[in-house]
Coordinates of C-alpha atoms in Angstrom, one line a residue:
Chain D
M292 CA 0.0 -41.0 -5.9
A293 CA -0.3 -40.1 -9.4
K294 CA -4.3 -39.2 -8.6
T295 CA -3.3 -36.7 -5.5
F296 CA -0.8 -35.4 -7.9
L297 CA -3.2 -34.9 -10.8
E298 CA -5.5 -33.2 -8.4
I299 CA -2.9 -30.9 -6.9
F300 CA -2.5 -30.1 -10.6
I301 CA -5.9 -29.3 -11.5
T302 CA -6.5 -27.4 -8.6
G303 CA -3.8 -25.1 -9.6
L304 CA -5.2 -24.7 -13.0
L305 CA -8.4 -23.3 -11.9
M306 CA -7.2 -21.0 -9.7
G307 CA -4.5 -20.2 -12.4
G308 CA -7.3 -18.9 -14.7
L309 CA -9.1 -16.6 -12.2
Y310 CA -5.4 -15.2 -11.2
A311 CA -4.9 -14.8 -15.2
L312 CA -8.1 -13.0 -15.6
I313 CA -7.6 -10.4 -12.8
S314 CA -4.2 -9.8 -13.7
V315 CA -4.9 -9.3 -17.7
G316 CA -7.0 -6.3 -16.5
L317 CA -4.3 -4.9 -14.4
S318 CA -1.6 -5.3 -16.9
L319 CA -3.8 -3.4 -19.8
Q320 CA -3.9 -0.4 -16.7
Y321 CA -0.4 -0.6 -15.8
G322 CA 1.1 -1.5 -19.4
V323 CA -0.5 0.7 -21.2
A324 CA -2.1 3.6 -18.6
R325 CA 1.0 3.2 -16.5
I326 CA -1.6 3.5 -13.5
L327 CA -0.8 0.9 -10.7
N328 CA -3.6 0.7 -9.8
I329 CA -4.4 -0.5 -6.3
S330 CA -7.6 -0.3 -6.2
H331 CA -7.8 -2.9 -9.1
G332 CA -9.8 -5.3 -6.3
E333 CA -12.1 -3.0 -5.1
F334 CA -13.7 -3.3 -8.8
I335 CA -13.1 -7.1 -8.4
M336 CA -15.2 -6.5 -5.0
L337 CA -17.6 -4.6 -6.6
G338 CA -18.6 -7.3 -9.4
A339 CA -18.6 -9.5 -6.3
M340 CA -20.8 -7.9 -4.0
T341 CA -23.6 -6.4 -6.7
T342 CA -23.9 -10.4 -7.9
W343 CA -24.4 -11.7 -4.4
T344 CA -26.8 -8.7 -4.3
L345 CA -28.5 -9.2 -7.3
Y346 CA -28.9 -12.9 -6.9
T347 CA -30.1 -13.3 -3.0
A348 CA -32.6 -10.2 -3.8
L349 CA -33.9 -10.8 -6.8
R350 CA -33.0 -13.9 -8.1
I351 CA -30.9 -12.6 -10.7
S352 CA -28.3 -15.5 -12.6
P353 CA -25.1 -15.0 -12.2
L354 CA -24.3 -15.6 -15.7
L355 CA -26.4 -12.3 -16.6
S356 CA -24.7 -10.6 -13.8
L357 CA -21.7 -11.0 -16.0
A358 CA -23.5 -8.9 -18.3
I359 CA -24.5 -6.0 -16.2
C360 CA -21.4 -5.9 -14.2
G361 CA -18.9 -5.9 -17.1
P362 CA -20.4 -2.5 -18.7
L363 CA -20.8 -1.0 -15.5
A364 CA -17.2 -1.5 -14.0
L365 CA -16.2 -0.5 -17.9
A366 CA -18.1 2.9 -17.9
L367 CA -17.2 3.4 -13.7
G368 CA -13.0 3.5 -14.7
Y369 CA -13.7 5.0 -18.0
L370 CA -14.7 7.6 -15.9
I371 CA -11.9 7.7 -13.0
H372 CA -9.8 8.1 -15.7
R373 CA -11.1 10.9 -17.5
T374 CA -11.9 12.7 -14.2
L375 CA -9.2 12.0 -11.8
F376 CA -5.9 10.4 -13.4
R377 CA -6.4 12.3 -16.6
R378 CA -5.8 15.3 -14.7
L379 CA -2.8 14.1 -13.0
L380 CA -1.4 13.0 -16.1
T381 CA -1.7 16.3 -17.6
T382 CA -0.2 17.9 -14.4
S383 CA 2.8 15.6 -13.8
A384 CA 6.4 16.9 -14.9
S385 CA 7.2 13.1 -16.6
F386 CA 6.0 9.9 -16.4
A387 CA 7.9 8.4 -13.4
V388 CA 6.3 11.2 -11.7
F389 CA 3.0 9.9 -12.9
E390 CA 3.6 6.6 -11.7
S391 CA 4.5 7.8 -8.5
N392 CA 1.3 10.1 -8.0
S393 CA -1.1 7.8 -9.5
M394 CA -0.3 4.9 -7.3
L395 CA -0.5 7.2 -4.6
A396 CA -4.5 8.5 -6.0
A397 CA -5.1 4.5 -6.6
F398 CA -4.3 4.2 -2.9
G399 CA -7.0 7.2 -2.5
L400 CA -9.6 5.3 -4.3
M401 CA -9.0 2.1 -3.2
F402 CA -10.3 3.3 0.5
I403 CA -12.9 5.3 -0.7
L404 CA -14.2 2.3 -2.9
Q405 CA -13.5 0.2 -0.1
N406 CA -15.4 2.3 2.5
I407 CA -18.5 2.9 0.6
A408 CA -18.7 -0.8 0.4
L409 CA -17.8 -1.2 4.1
I410 CA -21.0 1.8 4.6
A411 CA -23.4 -0.1 2.1
W412 CA -22.8 -3.8 2.7
G413 CA -21.4 -4.2 6.2
A414 CA -18.5 -6.5 7.2
E415 CA -20.5 -9.6 7.3
I416 CA -19.0 -13.2 5.1
R417 CA -21.8 -13.5 2.4
G418 CA -22.1 -16.3 0.2
Y419 CA -24.3 -18.1 -2.1
S420 CA -24.4 -21.5 -3.7
Y421 CA -24.6 -21.4 -7.6
L422 CA -24.0 -25.0 -9.5
S423 CA -22.1 -26.5 -6.7
I424 CA -23.0 -30.1 -8.1
P425 CA -19.8 -32.4 -7.9
V426 CA -18.5 -33.3 -11.2
H427 CA -16.6 -36.1 -12.8
F428 CA -13.1 -34.5 -14.2
L429 CA -10.0 -36.9 -15.7
G430 CA -10.8 -39.2 -12.0
T431 CA -11.2 -36.6 -9.7
L432 CA -14.3 -34.6 -8.5
F433 CA -14.7 -31.0 -8.9
G434 CA -17.7 -28.1 -8.3
A435 CA -19.6 -27.0 -11.8
N436 CA -18.9 -23.6 -10.7
R437 CA -15.3 -24.2 -10.7
L438 CA -15.0 -25.5 -14.3
L439 CA -17.4 -23.2 -15.5
T440 CA -16.0 -20.1 -14.2
F441 CA -12.2 -21.3 -15.7
G442 CA -14.0 -21.9 -19.1
I443 CA -15.4 -18.1 -18.9
A444 CA -12.4 -17.0 -17.6
L445 CA -9.9 -18.4 -20.6
V446 CA -12.8 -17.6 -23.3
I447 CA -12.5 -13.8 -21.9
G448 CA -9.0 -13.9 -22.0
L449 CA -8.5 -15.2 -25.7
A450 CA -11.3 -12.9 -26.7
F451 CA -9.4 -10.1 -25.1
Y452 CA -6.1 -11.2 -27.4
L453 CA -8.1 -11.3 -30.1
F454 CA -9.2 -7.5 -29.8
L455 CA -5.7 -6.2 -29.2
N456 CA -4.3 -7.8 -32.5
L457 CA -6.8 -7.7 -34.5
T458 CA -9.5 -4.5 -34.2
R459 CA -8.3 -1.0 -34.8
T460 CA -9.1 0.4 -31.6
G461 CA -6.8 -2.9 -30.3
K462 CA -4.2 -1.6 -32.6
A463 CA -4.4 2.0 -31.1
I464 CA -3.8 0.6 -27.6
R465 CA -0.6 -1.8 -29.0
A466 CA 0.5 1.8 -30.2
A467 CA -0.2 3.8 -27.0
A468 CA 1.7 1.5 -25.2
Q469 CA 4.6 1.5 -27.4
D470 CA 5.1 4.8 -27.1
P471 CA 2.0 7.1 -26.2
V472 CA 3.5 10.6 -27.3
T473 CA 4.5 9.1 -30.9
A474 CA 0.6 7.3 -31.0
G475 CA -0.8 10.2 -30.2
L476 CA 0.9 12.5 -33.0
M477 CA -0.2 9.3 -35.4
G478 CA -4.0 10.3 -34.4
V479 CA -4.6 8.0 -32.0
H480 CA -6.8 9.9 -29.6
I481 CA -4.6 9.0 -26.8
H482 CA -6.7 10.6 -24.1
R483 CA -9.6 8.5 -24.9
V484 CA -7.4 5.3 -25.6
L485 CA -5.9 5.4 -22.1
A486 CA -9.3 5.9 -20.6
L487 CA -10.4 3.0 -23.0
C488 CA -7.5 0.5 -21.0
F489 CA -8.4 1.7 -17.6
G490 CA -12.0 1.4 -18.2
L491 CA -11.5 -1.9 -19.6
G492 CA -9.0 -3.4 -16.9
A493 CA -11.8 -2.4 -14.6
A494 CA -14.3 -4.4 -16.5
M495 CA -12.2 -7.2 -16.7
A496 CA -12.1 -6.8 -12.6
G497 CA -15.8 -6.9 -12.2
I498 CA -15.8 -10.0 -14.5
A499 CA -13.9 -11.6 -12.5
G500 CA -15.7 -10.7 -9.3
V501 CA -18.9 -12.1 -10.7
L502 CA -17.1 -15.1 -10.9
I503 CA -15.0 -15.2 -7.5
S504 CA -18.3 -15.1 -6.2
M505 CA -19.6 -18.2 -8.3
C506 CA -17.0 -20.2 -6.3
Y507 CA -15.5 -18.4 -2.8
P508 CA -17.3 -16.2 -0.3
V509 CA -17.5 -12.4 -0.6
H510 CA -16.9 -9.6 2.0
A511 CA -16.1 -5.8 1.3
A512 CA -13.0 -5.7 2.7
M513 CA -11.8 -8.5 0.0
G514 CA -10.1 -6.4 -2.7
L515 CA -6.4 -5.9 -1.6
E516 CA -5.8 -9.7 -1.4
Y517 CA -7.0 -9.7 -4.8
T518 CA -4.7 -6.7 -5.6
V519 CA -1.6 -8.5 -4.4
I520 CA -2.2 -11.6 -6.1
A521 CA -3.1 -9.4 -9.7
I522 CA 0.1 -7.5 -8.6
I523 CA 2.2 -10.8 -8.6
V524 CA 1.2 -12.1 -11.3
V525 CA 1.3 -9.3 -13.4
V526 CA 5.1 -9.0 -12.3
L527 CA 5.8 -12.6 -12.9
G528 CA 4.3 -12.3 -16.2
G529 CA 5.9 -9.1 -17.5
L530 CA 4.5 -5.8 -16.9
G531 CA 1.9 -4.9 -19.8
S532 CA 2.1 -8.4 -21.7
I533 CA -1.3 -10.2 -22.3
P534 CA 0.0 -13.8 -22.7
G535 CA 2.6 -13.5 -19.8
S536 CA -0.6 -12.7 -17.6
F537 CA -1.6 -15.6 -18.0
L538 CA 1.5 -17.6 -18.0
G539 CA 2.2 -15.8 -14.9
G540 CA -1.1 -16.5 -13.2
F541 CA -1.5 -20.5 -13.9
V542 CA 2.3 -20.8 -12.9
L543 CA 1.4 -18.9 -9.6
G544 CA -1.8 -20.5 -9.3
L545 CA 0.2 -24.0 -9.3
A546 CA 2.2 -22.9 -6.8
G547 CA 0.1 -22.4 -4.4
S548 CA -1.8 -25.5 -4.9
I549 CA 1.2 -27.4 -4.6
V550 CA 2.4 -25.3 -1.2
T551 CA -1.1 -25.3 0.3
F552 CA -1.1 -29.4 -0.4
L553 CA 2.1 -29.8 1.8
E554 CA 1.7 -26.6 4.2
P555 CA -1.1 -25.0 3.9
G556 CA -0.3 -22.4 6.0
L557 CA 2.6 -20.8 4.0
A558 CA 0.4 -20.3 0.3
L559 CA 0.7 -16.6 0.6
V560 CA 4.0 -16.9 2.5
A561 CA 5.4 -19.0 -0.6
Y562 CA 3.6 -16.0 -3.2
Y563 CA 5.2 -13.2 -1.4
I564 CA 8.8 -14.9 -1.7
I565 CA 8.2 -15.7 -5.6
F566 CA 7.0 -11.9 -5.9
I567 CA 10.1 -10.7 -3.8
L568 CA 12.9 -12.7 -5.5
L569 CA 11.2 -11.8 -8.9
L570 CA 11.6 -8.7 -8.4
L571 CA 15.5 -8.9 -7.0
V572 CA 15.9 -11.3 -9.9
R573 CA 14.5 -10.5 -13.2
P574 CA 11.9 -7.6 -12.6
T575 CA 11.0 -7.1 -16.1
G576 CA 8.8 -10.9 -15.5
L577 CA 9.0 -13.7 -17.5
L578 CA 7.6 -12.1 -20.9
G579 CA 8.6 -8.8 -20.2
R580 CA 9.8 -6.6 -22.9
Chain G
M1365 CA 25.3 26.7 6.6
K1366 CA 26.4 26.5 10.0
L1367 CA 24.9 24.7 12.5
G1368 CA 22.9 26.8 15.3
K1369 CA 23.1 29.8 13.0
I1370 CA 20.0 32.0 14.0
N1371 CA 17.5 33.1 11.4
L1372 CA 17.7 36.5 11.6
R1373 CA 14.0 36.7 9.9
R1374 CA 12.8 34.9 12.5
P1375 CA 14.7 35.0 15.9
W1376 CA 11.6 33.8 17.4
R1377 CA 11.8 30.4 15.7
P1378 CA 14.1 28.6 17.9
G1379 CA 12.8 29.7 21.3
A1380 CA 9.1 29.2 20.5
V1381 CA 10.1 25.2 19.1
F1382 CA 11.9 25.0 22.3
L1383 CA 8.9 26.3 24.6
I1384 CA 6.8 23.8 22.6
L1385 CA 9.1 21.3 23.6
A1386 CA 9.2 21.9 27.0
L1387 CA 5.4 22.5 27.2
L1388 CA 4.8 19.1 25.9
A1389 CA 7.9 17.4 27.9
A1390 CA 6.1 18.9 31.3
L1391 CA 2.5 17.5 29.9
P1392 CA 1.9 14.9 32.5
L1393 CA 2.4 17.3 35.2
Y1394 CA -0.3 19.8 34.5
A1395 CA -2.8 17.3 32.4
S1396 CA -5.3 15.4 32.5
T1397 CA -4.3 11.1 31.5
Y1398 CA -6.9 11.3 28.5
S1399 CA -4.8 14.4 27.3
V1400 CA -1.8 12.6 28.2
I1401 CA -2.9 9.3 26.1
L1402 CA -4.0 10.9 23.3
L1403 CA -0.7 13.0 22.8
T1404 CA 1.0 9.2 23.1
D1405 CA -1.1 8.6 20.0
I1406 CA -0.6 11.9 18.0
L1407 CA 3.1 11.3 18.8
M1408 CA 3.0 7.8 17.6
F1409 CA 1.4 9.1 14.3
V1410 CA 3.8 12.5 14.2
I1411 CA 7.1 9.4 14.5
L1412 CA 5.6 7.3 11.6
A1413 CA 5.1 10.3 9.3
L1414 CA 8.6 12.3 10.4
S1415 CA 10.9 9.3 10.1
W1416 CA 9.3 8.3 6.8
A1417 CA 9.8 11.6 5.6
L1418 CA 13.4 11.4 7.0
F1419 CA 14.4 9.2 4.3
S1420 CA 11.3 9.8 1.3
A1421 CA 11.4 13.3 1.2
P1422 CA 14.4 14.5 -0.3
T1423 CA 15.2 10.8 -2.2
G1424 CA 11.3 11.1 -3.7
Y1425 CA 11.5 7.1 -2.6
I1426 CA 8.4 6.1 -1.8
S1427 CA 8.7 3.5 0.6
L1428 CA 5.5 1.3 1.9
A1429 CA 7.4 -0.7 4.6
P1430 CA 7.1 1.6 7.7
A1431 CA 4.6 -1.2 8.8
A1432 CA 7.1 -3.3 8.2
F1433 CA 10.0 -1.9 11.0
F1434 CA 6.6 -0.5 12.7
G1435 CA 5.9 -4.6 13.2
V1436 CA 9.1 -5.6 14.0
G1437 CA 9.2 -2.6 17.3
I1438 CA 6.0 -4.0 18.9
Y1439 CA 6.6 -8.1 18.7
T1440 CA 10.1 -6.6 20.0
S1441 CA 8.4 -5.5 22.9
A1442 CA 6.1 -8.4 22.8
I1443 CA 8.5 -10.8 22.8
L1444 CA 11.5 -9.8 25.5
G1445 CA 9.1 -7.3 27.4
K1446 CA 8.6 -9.1 30.3
Q1447 CA 12.4 -9.8 30.8
L1448 CA 14.0 -6.6 29.7
P1449 CA 13.8 -2.9 31.3
F1450 CA 11.2 -0.9 28.9
S1451 CA 14.3 1.8 27.9
L1452 CA 16.3 -1.6 26.8
V1453 CA 13.3 -3.0 24.7
V1454 CA 12.6 0.3 22.8
S1455 CA 16.2 0.7 22.4
L1456 CA 16.2 -3.0 20.9
G1457 CA 13.0 -2.5 19.3
G1458 CA 14.8 0.5 17.5
L1459 CA 18.5 -1.6 16.9
I1460 CA 16.5 -4.8 15.4
S1461 CA 14.3 -2.4 13.0
F1462 CA 17.5 -0.8 11.9
C1463 CA 19.7 -3.9 10.8
L1464 CA 16.4 -5.3 9.0
A1465 CA 16.3 -2.4 7.2
L1466 CA 20.1 -2.2 6.1
L1467 CA 19.1 -5.5 4.9
V1468 CA 16.6 -4.3 3.2
G1469 CA 17.7 -1.4 1.7
A1470 CA 20.9 -2.6 0.5
L1471 CA 19.1 -6.0 -1.5
T1472 CA 16.5 -3.7 -2.8
L1473 CA 17.4 0.4 -2.6
R1474 CA 18.6 0.4 -6.6
L1475 CA 15.2 -1.2 -7.4
R1476 CA 13.7 2.6 -8.9
G1477 CA 10.2 4.0 -8.4
I1478 CA 7.2 1.9 -8.3
Y1479 CA 9.3 -1.4 -7.7
F1480 CA 11.0 0.3 -4.5
A1481 CA 7.2 0.8 -3.7
M1482 CA 5.6 -2.4 -5.1
F1483 CA 8.8 -4.6 -3.3
T1484 CA 8.1 -2.6 0.8
F1485 CA 4.5 -3.6 0.0
G1486 CA 5.5 -7.2 -0.6
L1487 CA 8.0 -6.8 2.6
V1488 CA 5.2 -6.3 5.5
E1489 CA 2.4 -8.7 3.9
L1490 CA 5.4 -11.6 3.5
I1491 CA 6.8 -10.7 7.0
K1492 CA 3.2 -10.9 8.4
H1493 CA 2.2 -14.4 6.7
F1494 CA 5.1 -15.8 7.9
W1495 CA 5.1 -14.8 11.4
L1496 CA 1.4 -15.8 11.6
W1497 CA 2.4 -19.5 10.2
Y1498 CA 5.0 -19.0 12.5
E1499 CA 3.2 -18.3 15.9
I1500 CA 0.2 -20.8 15.1
R1501 CA 2.7 -23.8 14.3
F1502 CA 4.9 -23.6 17.0
T1503 CA 3.6 -21.3 19.4
G1504 CA -0.2 -22.8 18.8
T1505 CA -1.4 -19.6 20.2
R1506 CA -1.8 -16.3 17.2
G1507 CA -1.6 -13.6 19.4
R1508 CA 0.7 -12.7 22.6
F1509 CA 0.2 -10.3 25.4
V1510 CA 2.2 -7.6 26.2
V1511 CA 3.8 -6.3 29.7
V1512 CA 1.9 -2.9 31.0
V1513 CA 3.7 -0.2 31.7
P1514 CA 2.7 2.8 32.9
H1515 CA 0.7 5.7 30.8
N1516 CA 2.9 8.9 31.8
T1517 CA 6.0 6.2 31.3
I1518 CA 4.8 5.3 28.0
Y1519 CA 4.3 8.7 26.8
L1520 CA 7.4 10.2 28.1
T1521 CA 9.2 7.8 26.2
M1522 CA 7.3 8.5 23.3
F1523 CA 8.2 12.1 23.6
A1524 CA 12.1 11.3 24.0
V1525 CA 11.8 9.2 20.5
F1526 CA 10.6 12.5 19.4
A1527 CA 12.6 15.0 20.5
L1528 CA 15.2 12.7 19.2
L1529 CA 13.9 12.3 15.9
L1530 CA 13.6 15.7 15.3
L1531 CA 17.3 16.7 16.0
T1532 CA 18.4 14.0 13.7
T1533 CA 15.7 15.6 11.4
Y1534 CA 17.3 18.7 12.0
L1535 CA 21.4 17.9 12.2
I1536 CA 20.7 15.8 8.7
R1537 CA 18.7 18.6 6.9
R1538 CA 21.5 20.8 8.0
S1539 CA 24.5 18.7 7.4
R1540 CA 26.3 17.4 3.7
V1541 CA 24.3 14.2 4.0
G1542 CA 21.1 16.3 3.6
L1543 CA 22.4 17.9 0.8
A1544 CA 23.4 14.8 -1.1
L1545 CA 20.3 13.2 -0.2
R1546 CA 18.6 15.7 -2.1
S1547 CA 20.7 15.9 -4.8
I1548 CA 20.1 11.8 -5.3
G1549 CA 16.6 13.3 -4.9
E1550 CA 17.1 15.5 -8.2
C1551 CA 19.2 13.1 -10.0
E1552 CA 20.5 10.0 -8.6
E1553 CA 23.1 9.4 -12.1
A1554 CA 24.8 12.9 -11.6
A1555 CA 24.8 12.6 -7.9
A1556 CA 26.8 9.3 -8.3
H1557 CA 29.0 11.2 -10.4
I1558 CA 30.0 14.1 -8.1
G1559 CA 31.2 11.4 -6.0
I1560 CA 28.2 10.3 -3.4
N1561 CA 28.5 6.8 -2.8
V1562 CA 24.9 6.6 -3.5
N1563 CA 23.7 3.1 -2.7
A1564 CA 25.4 3.0 0.5
L1565 CA 24.0 7.1 1.4
K1566 CA 20.3 5.3 0.8
T1567 CA 20.7 2.1 2.8
L1568 CA 22.0 3.8 5.4
I1569 CA 19.1 6.8 5.8
F1570 CA 16.6 4.2 5.1
A1571 CA 18.0 2.5 8.1
V1572 CA 18.4 5.3 10.1
S1573 CA 14.6 6.2 9.7
A1574 CA 13.6 2.3 10.4
I1575 CA 15.0 3.1 14.5
F1576 CA 12.1 5.6 15.5
T1577 CA 9.6 3.9 13.9
G1578 CA 10.6 0.4 15.2
A1579 CA 10.9 2.4 18.8
A1580 CA 7.7 3.9 18.5
G1581 CA 5.9 0.2 17.5
S1582 CA 8.1 -1.0 20.9
I1583 CA 6.9 1.5 22.9
I1584 CA 2.6 1.7 21.7
A1585 CA 2.9 -2.2 21.7
T1586 CA 2.5 -1.8 25.9
R1587 CA -0.2 0.1 25.7
W1588 CA -2.6 -1.9 23.4
T1589 CA -1.3 -5.1 25.6
Y1590 CA -2.3 -7.7 23.1
V1591 CA -1.1 -8.1 19.8
D1592 CA -1.2 -10.4 16.7
P1593 CA 0.6 -10.4 13.6
Y1594 CA -2.5 -8.4 11.9
I1595 CA -2.4 -5.7 14.2
A1596 CA 1.0 -5.4 14.3
F1597 CA 1.9 -6.0 10.7
N1598 CA -0.8 -3.9 9.2
P1599 CA -0.2 -1.8 5.9
L1600 CA -2.3 0.7 6.8
Y1601 CA 0.4 2.6 8.9
S1602 CA 2.4 2.8 5.8
F1603 CA 0.0 4.1 4.3
M1604 CA -1.1 6.3 6.9
A1605 CA 2.4 7.7 6.9
V1606 CA 2.6 8.5 3.5
L1607 CA -0.6 10.3 3.6
M1608 CA 0.2 12.5 6.4
A1609 CA 3.5 13.2 5.5
L1610 CA 2.3 14.1 1.8
F1611 CA -0.7 16.3 3.1
G1612 CA 1.3 18.4 5.6
G1613 CA 4.1 18.8 2.9
L1614 CA 7.5 17.3 2.1
G1615 CA 9.0 20.4 1.4
H1616 CA 9.8 21.0 5.6
P1617 CA 9.9 18.6 8.3
Y1618 CA 6.5 20.9 10.1
G1619 CA 4.8 19.2 7.3
P1620 CA 4.5 15.8 8.3
I1621 CA 4.1 16.7 11.7
L1622 CA 1.2 18.8 10.9
G1623 CA 0.1 16.2 8.7
A1624 CA -0.1 13.9 11.5
V1625 CA -1.5 15.8 13.7
I1626 CA -4.5 17.0 12.0
F1627 CA -4.9 12.9 10.9
A1628 CA -4.3 11.9 14.3
Y1629 CA -6.7 14.1 16.0
L1630 CA -9.2 13.1 13.3
E1631 CA -9.3 9.5 13.9
E1632 CA -9.5 10.0 17.9
L1633 CA -12.6 11.8 16.5
L1634 CA -14.1 9.6 14.0
I1635 CA -12.3 6.0 14.5
T1636 CA -14.4 4.4 17.4
R1637 CA -17.6 5.5 16.3
F1638 CA -17.2 6.1 12.4
P1639 CA -14.5 3.7 11.4
Y1640 CA -15.9 3.3 7.4
Y1641 CA -16.0 7.7 7.3
Y1642 CA -12.9 8.3 8.5
M1643 CA -11.3 5.6 5.8
L1644 CA -13.4 7.4 3.6
I1645 CA -12.2 10.8 4.5
F1646 CA -8.9 9.6 4.9
G1647 CA -9.2 8.1 0.9
I1648 CA -10.9 11.8 -0.5
V1649 CA -7.9 13.7 1.4
L1650 CA -5.4 11.6 -0.4
I1651 CA -6.8 12.2 -3.5
I1652 CA -7.5 15.8 -3.4
T1653 CA -3.7 15.9 -2.3
V1654 CA -2.3 14.2 -5.0
L1655 CA -4.5 16.3 -7.2
F1656 CA -4.6 19.7 -5.9
L1657 CA -1.7 19.9 -3.2
P1658 CA 1.2 18.4 -4.4
E1659 CA 3.1 20.6 -1.8
G1660 CA 0.9 20.0 1.1
L1661 CA -0.5 22.2 3.6
I1662 CA 2.7 23.9 3.9
G1663 CA 3.1 24.5 -0.1
L1664 CA -0.1 26.2 0.3
M1665 CA 0.3 28.5 3.7
G1666 CA 3.6 29.8 2.0
K1667 CA 1.5 30.5 -1.2
I1668 CA -0.7 32.3 0.6
R1669 CA 1.4 34.1 2.9
S1670 CA 3.1 35.3 -0.1
R1671 CA -0.2 36.3 -1.5
V1672 CA -1.1 38.3 1.4
G1673 CA 1.9 39.9 2.9
G1674 CA 3.1 40.8 -1.1
H1675 CA 6.5 39.2 -0.7
D1676 CA 8.0 35.5 -0.8
A1677 CA 7.7 33.8 2.6
V1678 CA 8.4 30.3 1.9
A1679 CA 9.7 28.9 4.3

């Protein structure tokens, strides 16, 4: 019994690490750039599908793909913000209007990215086997790839946290999150910082996609599922809070693995119930401002 | 403004509307089966877009719940279609959606802006996954077969729902209720201060708009003959309602109708052979609309007309 409990706990923790990484990106995009990026999962999908292609066609290791997909997603996100969302920001009358408009534009982006991927890759479910060796860990068996992805997710999350808190650019991002107008007056190049945030969020999604492809099957329509999880985690942890996203990720991962153990069909239902109750009772989340 | 007052600048307008409605009502008498089926689809999307706009256009709340009400209507038909007469099933589909929307609205309409959108989106997914679990667990199958109804009956019922929705939209726009809704959209605090019961009104109109979405769902289910939770509670129907209405323009009821007709026809042309390209166009148009056409096609037409005619002719 204790062993089963431990297994559920660790499975949940491993899921939670991935959920956290997915959500940190979205949290950055919503918390700083004020864009509820519904197309977030599409960047995950692009990362995953690119990794799959590189691995099966050119035998490029997924670990190397991390270094390819991350910067590519960063550039793509930066570009999208510079062209699309910047224009929206300058034409919208207020932040509330911008939030609605940018959410709708992100819906459009979702359809565009997803269907380009469907045209390019087709709708088949793909997968490859990488490091799926069983490893003894605390008395139970886990795939080496799961443990590796968990480790990478943690390292990236921590590195990002340090980047925000220790560097000058990180300070500019935090200033823009608090008050974009005043930050602009203090000499922060606000459009550049917002575009950077959107790009970093996309990069985080791309990296998460690479990690996901190492453990789970991938396909061109997988994005929305992860977007939804990211939104739930971000609301759970508190919009715009990086530690909150990590906490929320682990809470949701654990909840998922407990419910899956009790009644497998209800895991997603449980996520949505948590989400809806949270919006009703405490919309600012666990660590929200 | 008094009801039934004729606009002196365009005295032909009510006549034109009645003529079009009469032509639509008599469609099965002179048109082919294909046109009847096509028009049924177009009317369905018109109902989705127009009923979304009924609540969301004046208040500015972005609801992603239409797919939930649509799906509830579909399942009303799937479960009760064999026992009850068609018209009763459709009415029940509307009524159950109304009750669900009352509940949801009362719970959530105090959420502002983006939170309301997220909540309504979550609602669709929650119902879908719960219902999927329920079906597999307790009925043992994923989908259900729906009773078959003749094409002309489906079309005429859809048309009746559309006509009712048009009438409702017109009456609400012309009444104090419509004015109150618009003042909520302008500034909710101010609306509350001048004595509008903001929450009750929002909930009521939200629920009224759900009636038509639900009814449209119960009608179209009989055309599809087989449904499962993924088909019935597809969030795409929410997005489509929003896009069609925005693309057409929210300033006037003709906007959502125009947007829905264009996209429904585009879907008919593309969906079977190039489904991905259809959805790609869908996304591009959505972004273009948000970026360049904040008032939709209706707003654009108004601008062009005033530029060409030299005087303001905005509807």
